[in-house]
Amino acid sequence: MRRFRLGLLMAAVLMVMSATALWAAEGKGSLVELHKGKAKCADCHGSGKKIAVDDSEASVNKGCIGCHGTLEEMGKHSKEEVNPHRSHLGEINCTACHHGHTASYVYCLNCHSFDMKIPAGGAKAAEKAPAKQKGKMRTEKADVVVIGAGAAGFTTAITAHDAGAKVVIIEKQPITGGNSMLAAGGMNAAETVFQKKKGIKDSVELMYKDTMVGGGELNDPALAMILAKNSASSVDWLTSLGADLSDVGRMGGASVDRTHRPKGGSAVGAHIINVLRKNAADRKIDIRMNSKVVKIVEDAKGNVTGVVVEGKHSGPYTINAKAVVITAGGFSANPERVAYYRPEYKGMTTSNQPGATGDGIDLGTAVGADVKDMKEIQIHPTVAAGSRILITEAVRGNGAILVNQEGKRFVNELTTRDKASAAILAQTGKSAYLVFDEGVRQSLKQIDGYFHLDLVQQGATVRGLAAALKVPADALEATIANYNKAVETKTDAEFKRPDMPRPLKTPKYYAIAVKPGVHYTMGGLKITTESEVVAKDGKPIPGLFAAGEGTGGVHGKNRLGGNSISQTVTFGRIAGASAVKCVKGVK
Ligand code: SIN
């Protein structure tokens, strides 16, 4: 008995010693350091037998909110102009920035270069290796596993859930949303209720034709047709979930206005992701962040039977599932891979979030999937110079022009992205100015964000703007006067711009310095029109599906602005339905 008590005492002493050691030794710039003397390990880790934090860190975040309030409440108290608690990322985990045992780091700094202070913050910590497996690997069961929580992933999951499947979404990043959350300009769709209300004449055939011409006819025609044919019902589907896509504008390569976005022209991605997040939460769909799928599992006959996941805290485990859907995006944020396929893009900035590294494509090819169009990588003409901030094509769609260092226009601003980017790269400094007036600014709410981020130069007159930009004032004045004449006569004799919605006449005048940046990878896993992943022998891999940017064929050589969100939602719906058919054994 005495020995037993002594043992207990020793164990308690050891636990206190190791906890103290943890406080003392770990986490310069971490939550541990910040809460020293104010909190106990159990506040985050629980007081059960196991010291455990779930991979999504949901329990820790509940604790943060309990003491500090929600992000929104925190945002209201912040005095800075640019504040992470009020960011476009929406309701995200506190632990995306404030880390438990490693240096805290503002997640936004992955893309922005703000001078941002974070309590007890430090430099970006090296990524922590996931927890090691102890004993036998645990196994769970689901009907459908979705890899990646962007718009395609959420759409797939909600569709499959609503058709009766038990769905798990696995996301490697600490936040959901993927690149979709950054999508700016809008969602292309033809023959929608919103176009009809505005008297816009469009057709599925015209959207298909624009998509094929924009893609240099390299597109898989069947996939491009699916995109066009289902686009209006995808807008209806999102609207039924609570999205607002009532504003309709134009992006490059489109013959008519068909780019749908929220009223006033706000960015489409953050809005849609918030709607999808809420719908997934309302349905209690199981979403696991900080979790990486490391392997797709097959049986001896080549049927997909599940995935192996590596959880940040829980370590490796298997989920058995009859259907796996890859919605993990493209690889624009993987500079080595971009340079491998396109050496000429080496060193170029990207507009993408840090998770866009192409892992989903690798997971597919590891089980024999074929790929298509991997070399087709899109550079977007207007990324704010010296940054990763995309300036949406909708600014040009609403009337802005591109001007070079000599103060002259040099291209049809509404041409396709490949052509506009090539034209900018041929100018002095491989850059240009996106020039607009107060009229354009008032027409598109998302422009306010660029002022907020301090990216805009301005002048009370065109000459004033020229002085701010250090471009020849006479040339800039002549350029704008000529453009306004073209607007009036509805003919752009010099560059054949097809749509000039308003003159540039209303002071003030504004400009943003822009350079092309890697934006989108058109290539990826080969799929059928049912979103089945195709193997090298041309046959679908049983149980494996894919949707979104990680698939190839929809866009050919060049994607039209606004076709990406459209693709994620349309093919996400198809993938969700196909996965459920597979689970139910229906073909
Ligand atoms: C943009 O708004 O220019 C980007 C959106 C897209 O890539 O479709």
mmCIF file with all atom_site columns, N, CA and C in Angstrom, residues 145-148 170 172 291-298 304 306-309 324-328 337 358-369 371 525 533 541 544:
data_model
loop_
_atom_site.group_PDB
_atom_site.id
_atom_site.type_symbol
_atom_site.label_atom_id
_atom_site.label_alt_id
_atom_site.label_comp_id
_atom_site.label_asym_id
_atom_site.label_entity_id
_atom_site.label_seq_id
_atom_site.pdbx_PDB_ins_code
_atom_site.Cartn_x
_atom_site.Cartn_y
_atom_site.Cartn_z
_atom_site.occupancy
_atom_site.B_iso_or_equiv
_atom_site.pdbx_formal_charge
_atom_site.auth_seq_id
_atom_site.auth_comp_id
_atom_site.auth_asym_id
_atom_site.auth_atom_id
_atom_site.pdbx_PDB_model_num
ATOM 1   N N  . VAL A 1 145 ? -15.230 10.453 -48.161 1.00 0.00 ? 145 VAL A N  1
ATOM 2   C CA . VAL A 1 145 ? -14.184 11.341 -47.639 1.00 0.00 ? 145 VAL A CA 1
ATOM 3   C C  . VAL A 1 145 ? -13.899 12.384 -48.714 1.00 0.00 ? 145 VAL A C  1
ATOM 4   N N  . VAL A 1 146 ? -13.919 13.658 -48.313 1.00 0.00 ? 146 VAL A N  1
ATOM 5   C CA . VAL A 1 146 ? -13.626 14.756 -49.237 1.00 0.00 ? 146 VAL A CA 1
ATOM 6   C C  . VAL A 1 146 ? -12.288 15.354 -48.823 1.00 0.00 ? 146 VAL A C  1
ATOM 7   N N  . ILE A 1 147 ? -11.359 15.444 -49.773 1.00 0.00 ? 147 ILE A N  1
ATOM 8   C CA . ILE A 1 147 ? -10.015 15.951 -49.452 1.00 0.00 ? 147 ILE A CA 1
ATOM 9   C C  . ILE A 1 147 ? -9.912  17.405 -49.905 1.00 0.00 ? 147 ILE A C  1
ATOM 10  N N  . GLY A 1 148 ? -9.951  18.328 -48.967 1.00 0.00 ? 148 GLY A N  1
ATOM 11  C CA . GLY A 1 148 ? -9.813  19.757 -49.295 1.00 0.00 ? 148 GLY A CA 1
ATOM 12  C C  . GLY A 1 148 ? -11.111 20.508 -49.065 1.00 0.00 ? 148 GLY A C  1
ATOM 13  N N  . ILE A 1 170 ? -11.521 16.504 -45.005 1.00 0.00 ? 170 ILE A N  1
ATOM 14  C CA . ILE A 1 170 ? -10.167 16.576 -44.438 1.00 0.00 ? 170 ILE A CA 1
ATOM 15  C C  . ILE A 1 170 ? -9.447  17.769 -45.070 1.00 0.00 ? 170 ILE A C  1
ATOM 16  N N  . LYS A 1 172 ? -5.854  20.167 -44.855 1.00 0.00 ? 172 LYS A N  1
ATOM 17  C CA . LYS A 1 172 ? -4.503  20.205 -44.259 1.00 0.00 ? 172 LYS A CA 1
ATOM 18  C C  . LYS A 1 172 ? -4.172  21.557 -43.628 1.00 0.00 ? 172 LYS A C  1
ATOM 19  N N  . SER A 1 291 ? -5.208  18.524 -40.853 1.00 0.00 ? 291 SER A N  1
ATOM 20  C CA . SER A 1 291 ? -5.219  17.079 -41.111 1.00 0.00 ? 291 SER A CA 1
ATOM 21  C C  . SER A 1 291 ? -4.881  16.869 -42.582 1.00 0.00 ? 291 SER A C  1
ATOM 22  N N  . LYS A 1 292 ? -3.934  15.998 -42.821 1.00 0.00 ? 292 LYS A N  1
ATOM 23  C CA . LYS A 1 292 ? -3.459  15.832 -44.201 1.00 0.00 ? 292 LYS A CA 1
ATOM 24  C C  . LYS A 1 292 ? -3.685  14.393 -44.645 1.00 0.00 ? 292 LYS A C  1
ATOM 25  N N  . VAL A 1 293 ? -4.312  14.240 -45.789 1.00 0.00 ? 293 VAL A N  1
ATOM 26  C CA . VAL A 1 293 ? -4.418  12.883 -46.349 1.00 0.00 ? 293 VAL A CA 1
ATOM 27  C C  . VAL A 1 293 ? -3.060  12.546 -46.955 1.00 0.00 ? 293 VAL A C  1
ATOM 28  N N  . VAL A 1 294 ? -2.472  11.442 -46.503 1.00 0.00 ? 294 VAL A N  1
ATOM 29  C CA . VAL A 1 294 ? -1.148  11.075 -47.013 1.00 0.00 ? 294 VAL A CA 1
ATOM 30  C C  . VAL A 1 294 ? -1.205  9.909  -47.994 1.00 0.00 ? 294 VAL A C  1
ATOM 31  N N  . LYS A 1 295 ? -2.372  9.244  -48.033 1.00 0.00 ? 295 LYS A N  1
ATOM 32  C CA . LYS A 1 295 ? -2.463  8.090  -48.940 1.00 0.00 ? 295 LYS A CA 1
ATOM 33  C C  . LYS A 1 295 ? -3.929  7.768  -49.229 1.00 0.00 ? 295 LYS A C  1
ATOM 34  N N  . ILE A 1 296 ? -4.202  7.417  -50.467 1.00 0.00 ? 296 ILE A N  1
ATOM 35  C CA . ILE A 1 296 ? -5.522  6.871  -50.800 1.00 0.00 ? 296 ILE A CA 1
ATOM 36  C C  . ILE A 1 296 ? -5.351  5.353  -50.798 1.00 0.00 ? 296 ILE A C  1
ATOM 37  N N  . VAL A 1 297 ? -6.259  4.665  -50.110 1.00 0.00 ? 297 VAL A N  1
ATOM 38  C CA . VAL A 1 297 ? -6.098  3.209  -49.944 1.00 0.00 ? 297 VAL A CA 1
ATOM 39  C C  . VAL A 1 297 ? -6.980  2.483  -50.960 1.00 0.00 ? 297 VAL A C  1
ATOM 40  N N  . GLU A 1 298 ? -6.423  1.416  -51.541 1.00 0.00 ? 298 GLU A N  1
ATOM 41  C CA . GLU A 1 298 ? -7.180  0.589  -52.499 1.00 0.00 ? 298 GLU A CA 1
ATOM 42  C C  . GLU A 1 298 ? -7.175  -0.862 -52.029 1.00 0.00 ? 298 GLU A C  1
ATOM 43  N N  . VAL A 1 304 ? -11.054 1.918  -54.597 1.00 0.00 ? 304 VAL A N  1
ATOM 44  C CA . VAL A 1 304 ? -10.651 2.805  -53.501 1.00 0.00 ? 304 VAL A CA 1
ATOM 45  C C  . VAL A 1 304 ? -11.463 2.441  -52.261 1.00 0.00 ? 304 VAL A C  1
ATOM 46  N N  . GLY A 1 306 ? -10.636 3.982  -49.011 1.00 0.00 ? 306 GLY A N  1
ATOM 47  C CA . GLY A 1 306 ? -10.495 4.969  -47.939 1.00 0.00 ? 306 GLY A CA 1
ATOM 48  C C  . GLY A 1 306 ? -9.213  5.757  -48.048 1.00 0.00 ? 306 GLY A C  1
ATOM 49  N N  . VAL A 1 307 ? -8.838  6.371  -46.936 1.00 0.00 ? 307 VAL A N  1
ATOM 50  C CA . VAL A 1 307 ? -7.632  7.218  -46.924 1.00 0.00 ? 307 VAL A CA 1
ATOM 51  C C  . VAL A 1 307 ? -6.875  7.024  -45.612 1.00 0.00 ? 307 VAL A C  1
ATOM 52  N N  . VAL A 1 308 ? -5.586  7.337  -45.664 1.00 0.00 ? 308 VAL A N  1
ATOM 53  C CA . VAL A 1 308 ? -4.812  7.454  -44.425 1.00 0.00 ? 308 VAL A CA 1
ATOM 54  C C  . VAL A 1 308 ? -4.608  8.947  -44.183 1.00 0.00 ? 308 VAL A C  1
ATOM 55  N N  . VAL A 1 309 ? -4.944  9.380  -42.953 1.00 0.00 ? 309 VAL A N  1
ATOM 56  C CA . VAL A 1 309 ? -4.857  10.805 -42.601 1.00 0.00 ? 309 VAL A CA 1
ATOM 57  C C  . VAL A 1 309 ? -3.768  10.968 -41.542 1.00 0.00 ? 309 VAL A C  1
ATOM 58  N N  . VAL A 1 324 ? -14.017 8.410  -52.309 1.00 0.00 ? 324 VAL A N  1
ATOM 59  C CA . VAL A 1 324 ? -13.088 9.483  -51.926 1.00 0.00 ? 324 VAL A CA 1
ATOM 60  C C  . VAL A 1 324 ? -13.134 10.531 -53.037 1.00 0.00 ? 324 VAL A C  1
ATOM 61  N N  . VAL A 1 325 ? -13.271 11.796 -52.637 1.00 0.00 ? 325 VAL A N  1
ATOM 62  C CA . VAL A 1 325 ? -13.326 12.870 -53.635 1.00 0.00 ? 325 VAL A CA 1
ATOM 63  C C  . VAL A 1 325 ? -12.158 13.830 -53.386 1.00 0.00 ? 325 VAL A C  1
ATOM 64  N N  . ILE A 1 326 ? -11.356 14.031 -54.419 1.00 0.00 ? 326 ILE A N  1
ATOM 65  C CA . ILE A 1 326 ? -10.206 14.942 -54.297 1.00 0.00 ? 326 ILE A CA 1
ATOM 66  C C  . ILE A 1 326 ? -10.647 16.339 -54.755 1.00 0.00 ? 326 ILE A C  1
ATOM 67  N N  . THR A 1 327 ? -10.632 17.282 -53.807 1.00 0.00 ? 327 THR A N  1
ATOM 68  C CA . THR A 1 327 ? -10.999 18.670 -54.137 1.00 0.00 ? 327 THR A CA 1
ATOM 69  C C  . THR A 1 327 ? -9.941  19.589 -53.539 1.00 0.00 ? 327 THR A C  1
ATOM 70  N N  . ALA A 1 328 ? -8.674  19.198 -53.721 1.00 0.00 ? 328 ALA A N  1
ATOM 71  C CA . ALA A 1 328 ? -7.584  19.852 -52.985 1.00 0.00 ? 328 ALA A CA 1
ATOM 72  C C  . ALA A 1 328 ? -6.903  20.974 -53.767 1.00 0.00 ? 328 ALA A C  1
ATOM 73  N N  . ARG A 1 337 ? 7.260   23.402 -58.616 1.00 0.00 ? 337 ARG A N  1
ATOM 74  C CA . ARG A 1 337 ? 6.478   22.671 -59.615 1.00 0.00 ? 337 ARG A CA 1
ATOM 75  C C  . ARG A 1 337 ? 6.085   23.587 -60.782 1.00 0.00 ? 337 ARG A C  1
ATOM 76  N N  . GLY A 1 358 ? -0.611  21.343 -54.797 1.00 0.00 ? 358 GLY A N  1
ATOM 77  C CA . GLY A 1 358 ? -0.798  20.223 -55.735 1.00 0.00 ? 358 GLY A CA 1
ATOM 78  C C  . GLY A 1 358 ? -0.793  18.849 -55.101 1.00 0.00 ? 358 GLY A C  1
ATOM 79  N N  . ASP A 1 359 ? -0.934  18.766 -53.756 1.00 0.00 ? 359 ASP A N  1
ATOM 80  C CA . ASP A 1 359 ? -0.886  17.448 -53.092 1.00 0.00 ? 359 ASP A CA 1
ATOM 81  C C  . ASP A 1 359 ? -2.011  16.523 -53.550 1.00 0.00 ? 359 ASP A C  1
ATOM 82  N N  . GLY A 1 360 ? -3.172  17.099 -53.852 1.00 0.00 ? 360 GLY A N  1
ATOM 83  C CA . GLY A 1 360 ? -4.311  16.276 -54.269 1.00 0.00 ? 360 GLY A CA 1
ATOM 84  C C  . GLY A 1 360 ? -4.017  15.563 -55.577 1.00 0.00 ? 360 GLY A C  1
ATOM 85  N N  . ILE A 1 361 ? -3.326  16.269 -56.473 1.00 0.00 ? 361 ILE A N  1
ATOM 86  C CA . ILE A 1 361 ? -2.966  15.655 -57.765 1.00 0.00 ? 361 ILE A CA 1
ATOM 87  C C  . ILE A 1 361 ? -2.014  14.480 -57.504 1.00 0.00 ? 361 ILE A C  1
ATOM 88  N N  . ASP A 1 362 ? -1.065  14.684 -56.582 1.00 0.00 ? 362 ASP A N  1
ATOM 89  C CA . ASP A 1 362 ? -0.108  13.608 -56.249 1.00 0.00 ? 362 ASP A CA 1
ATOM 90  C C  . ASP A 1 362 ? -0.823  12.400 -55.642 1.00 0.00 ? 362 ASP A C  1
ATOM 91  N N  . LEU A 1 363 ? -1.821  12.667 -54.786 1.00 0.00 ? 363 LEU A N  1
ATOM 92  C CA . LEU A 1 363 ? -2.556  11.543 -54.173 1.00 0.00 ? 363 LEU A CA 1
ATOM 93  C C  . LEU A 1 363 ? -3.234  10.706 -55.262 1.00 0.00 ? 363 LEU A C  1
ATOM 94  N N  . GLY A 1 364 ? -3.774  11.392 -56.259 1.00 0.00 ? 364 GLY A N  1
ATOM 95  C CA . GLY A 1 364 ? -4.449  10.699 -57.358 1.00 0.00 ? 364 GLY A CA 1
ATOM 96  C C  . GLY A 1 364 ? -3.475  9.910  -58.210 1.00 0.00 ? 364 GLY A C  1
ATOM 97  N N  . THR A 1 365 ? -2.367  10.550 -58.580 1.00 0.00 ? 365 THR A N  1
ATOM 98  C CA . THR A 1 365 ? -1.422  9.844  -59.469 1.00 0.00 ? 365 THR A CA 1
ATOM 99  C C  . THR A 1 365 ? -0.781  8.656  -58.750 1.00 0.00 ? 365 THR A C  1
ATOM 100 N N  . ALA A 1 366 ? -0.684  8.738  -57.414 1.00 0.00 ? 366 ALA A N  1
ATOM 101 C CA . ALA A 1 366 ? -0.102  7.614  -56.657 1.00 0.00 ? 366 ALA A CA 1
ATOM 102 C C  . ALA A 1 366 ? -0.962  6.356  -56.767 1.00 0.00 ? 366 ALA A C  1
ATOM 103 N N  . VAL A 1 367 ? -2.261  6.524  -57.085 1.00 0.00 ? 367 VAL A N  1
ATOM 104 C CA . VAL A 1 367 ? -3.094  5.317  -57.282 1.00 0.00 ? 367 VAL A CA 1
ATOM 105 C C  . VAL A 1 367 ? -3.414  5.132  -58.777 1.00 0.00 ? 367 VAL A C  1
ATOM 106 N N  . GLY A 1 368 ? -2.576  5.686  -59.627 1.00 0.00 ? 368 GLY A N  1
ATOM 107 C CA . GLY A 1 368 ? -2.662  5.382  -61.054 1.00 0.00 ? 368 GLY A CA 1
ATOM 108 C C  . GLY A 1 368 ? -3.460  6.358  -61.896 1.00 0.00 ? 368 GLY A C  1
ATOM 109 N N  . ALA A 1 369 ? -3.868  7.509  -61.317 1.00 0.00 ? 369 ALA A N  1
ATOM 110 C CA . ALA A 1 369 ? -4.671  8.465  -62.106 1.00 0.00 ? 369 ALA A CA 1
ATOM 111 C C  . ALA A 1 369 ? -3.840  9.084  -63.218 1.00 0.00 ? 369 ALA A C  1
ATOM 112 N N  . VAL A 1 371 ? -3.171  12.390 -65.763 1.00 0.00 ? 371 VAL A N  1
ATOM 113 C CA . VAL A 1 371 ? -3.302  13.849 -65.656 1.00 0.00 ? 371 VAL A CA 1
ATOM 114 C C  . VAL A 1 371 ? -3.437  14.455 -67.041 1.00 0.00 ? 371 VAL A C  1
ATOM 115 N N  . LEU A 1 525 ? -5.921  16.272 -62.526 1.00 0.00 ? 525 LEU A N  1
ATOM 116 C CA . LEU A 1 525 ? -6.393  14.897 -62.708 1.00 0.00 ? 525 LEU A CA 1
ATOM 117 C C  . LEU A 1 525 ? -7.397  14.833 -63.848 1.00 0.00 ? 525 LEU A C  1
ATOM 118 N N  . VAL A 1 533 ? -12.391 9.945  -61.488 1.00 0.00 ? 533 VAL A N  1
ATOM 119 C CA . VAL A 1 533 ? -10.983 10.102 -61.862 1.00 0.00 ? 533 VAL A CA 1
ATOM 120 C C  . VAL A 1 533 ? -10.602 8.959  -62.805 1.00 0.00 ? 533 VAL A C  1
ATOM 121 N N  . ILE A 1 541 ? -11.227 5.084  -62.051 1.00 0.00 ? 541 ILE A N  1
ATOM 122 C CA . ILE A 1 541 ? -10.739 4.340  -60.875 1.00 0.00 ? 541 ILE A CA 1
ATOM 123 C C  . ILE A 1 541 ? -11.939 4.186  -59.937 1.00 0.00 ? 541 ILE A C  1
ATOM 124 N N  . LEU A 1 544 ? -13.055 6.661  -56.855 1.00 0.00 ? 544 LEU A N  1
ATOM 125 C CA . LEU A 1 544 ? -12.270 7.906  -56.778 1.00 0.00 ? 544 LEU A CA 1
ATOM 126 C C  . LEU A 1 544 ? -12.857 8.984  -57.695 1.00 0.00 ? 544 LEU A C  1
#
